[in-house]
DNA sequence: CTTCAAAAATGAACCGACCCCATCCTGAAT
DNA sequence: ATTCAGGATGGGGTCGGTTCATTTTTGAAG
């Protein structure tokens, strides 16, 4: 049966993740050693590697948590978007951004993004890319949901790709600069959405 | 005087860079060790660190070469843009992309981008960000140069930021997938530019 | 020439991620 | 209770980037 053994296993994985999260909030990703995580979770270093193939995979598990919740939030917006393209984009994308620091720090996002780019083809990168694609699809869905308010005959798919590319890059720029405030990110994006909505109306 | 000493120093730096470039084209960035670069340049490992503070700084020197040339190309396009916004964007951005693999490989771009994101505040990251800003400014300049062909009253600055964000992200996506062809990147971007130009006309 | 302080080169040593493996522990099936 | 397989253990090892104390080279002054 899958009883105690599996339960212990799940508990151990949870404990490792929880401790890793705590340590990553106290110090930077780089400053936390696998040995530290193991010690905090009261297991041996080897055991951590039994659950997570690399330090990056520990991070990925934390990122997934965050992104799954962001996707849920986004689905709600797409299902009932506010009036007006600019407002709808503000709601969706602002929602992404505002939730993004619930569990993770800017440093953790930086390391996650750097890993996806620097190590493509790894488990980490593939899963991360999958999450990204689901976000991209949500943006496209929102445009489609709002198409009644747009000039007819527009090529929505390339526009959605452009919007997603731009929001993704803006987020990367945001986490890259430790001092940048969430408010200024939101303001900048609102300006973009307003300009775009004006052009597409 | 500045004679022999400085000359030798410059020569050695060049030799290290040239050998690094050659090795990076034979194997991946990660697979090339600092020791290999040192051996190829016929100096000791420590000496390489005398010239470049980190492995990333070696890469940065190569990236700068590439980007400086791209910026020159771009300046020519901005000075005399082709008729039509879509055509102008195709020329500028297509020019960026097509030159980007002259000296560097996709792998080198990936590592460079990953480093800027993962290690902000380092010399590497700051210089890279500076190059990026000059590209961003060029896109804004092109929009201004084309403003006669656009609907009046548009907020050009946010639009330029959005276009730049999207082209940057598209490039990152391009280098992330080893199999993706330059032609398909160019095609995708042409679709975006056409859609945008239609909306802004 | 010789001298010498500064500049530069050197390579051994350090550190942390990751791997390996001989050994021990523990839950489940008999 | 006993057996046994799947994990856990943790010490030792590899690897590569980076550091640093030490040695060598340099070029200008005496």
Tab-separated table of N, CA and C (backbone and C1' of nucleotides) in Angstrom, chain B residues 1-11, chain D residues 26-28:
chain	number	residue	atom	x	y	z
B	1	UNK	N	56.950	55.638	-19.756
B	1	UNK	CA	55.839	56.013	-20.648
B	1	UNK	C	54.891	54.834	-20.883
B	2	UNK	N	53.882	55.096	-21.698
B	2	UNK	CA	52.817	54.100	-21.826
B	2	UNK	C	53.190	52.985	-22.798
B	3	UNK	N	54.392	53.063	-23.347
B	3	UNK	CA	54.821	52.206	-24.436
B	3	UNK	C	54.619	50.710	-24.354
B	4	UNK	N	55.687	50.024	-24.118
B	4	UNK	CA	55.725	48.576	-24.244
B	4	UNK	C	54.725	47.870	-23.348
B	5	UNK	N	54.674	48.331	-22.105
B	5	UNK	CA	53.825	47.663	-21.126
B	5	UNK	C	52.373	47.621	-21.602
B	6	UNK	N	51.870	48.817	-21.973
B	6	UNK	CA	50.472	48.923	-22.402
B	6	UNK	C	50.237	48.116	-23.678
B	7	UNK	N	51.209	48.132	-24.541
B	7	UNK	CA	51.050	47.415	-25.814
B	7	UNK	C	50.938	45.908	-25.556
B	8	UNK	N	51.858	45.401	-24.755
B	8	UNK	CA	51.792	43.984	-24.419
B	8	UNK	C	50.472	43.629	-23.786
B	9	UNK	N	50.024	44.528	-22.921
B	9	UNK	CA	48.780	44.274	-22.209
B	9	UNK	C	47.607	44.171	-23.186
B	10	UNK	N	47.560	45.114	-24.109
B	10	UNK	CA	46.479	45.113	-25.092
B	10	UNK	C	46.553	43.860	-25.959
B	11	UNK	N	47.761	43.510	-26.348
B	11	UNK	CA	47.926	42.326	-27.197
B	11	UNK	C	47.447	41.065	-26.481
D	26	DT	P	59.672	40.892	-19.410
D	26	DT	O5'	59.461	42.366	-18.854
D	26	DT	C5'	58.147	42.839	-18.602
D	26	DT	C4'	58.235	44.199	-17.966
D	26	DT	C3'	59.179	45.144	-18.690
D	26	DT	O3'	58.430	46.240	-19.192
D	26	DT	C1'	59.509	45.204	-16.327
D	27	DG	P	58.889	47.004	-20.518
D	27	DG	O5'	59.340	48.411	-19.923
D	27	DG	C5'	58.458	49.111	-19.049
D	27	DG	C4'	59.251	50.138	-18.278
D	27	DG	C3'	60.297	50.887	-19.104
D	27	DG	O3'	60.492	52.171	-18.536
D	27	DG	C1'	61.387	49.800	-17.388
D	28	DA	P	60.164	53.501	-19.289
D	28	DA	O5'	60.597	54.636	-18.248
D	28	DA	C5'	59.960	54.690	-16.974
D	28	DA	C4'	61.004	54.784	-15.866
D	28	DA	C3'	62.087	55.863	-16.105
D	28	DA	O3'	62.248	56.575	-14.903
D	28	DA	C1'	63.082	53.828	-15.546
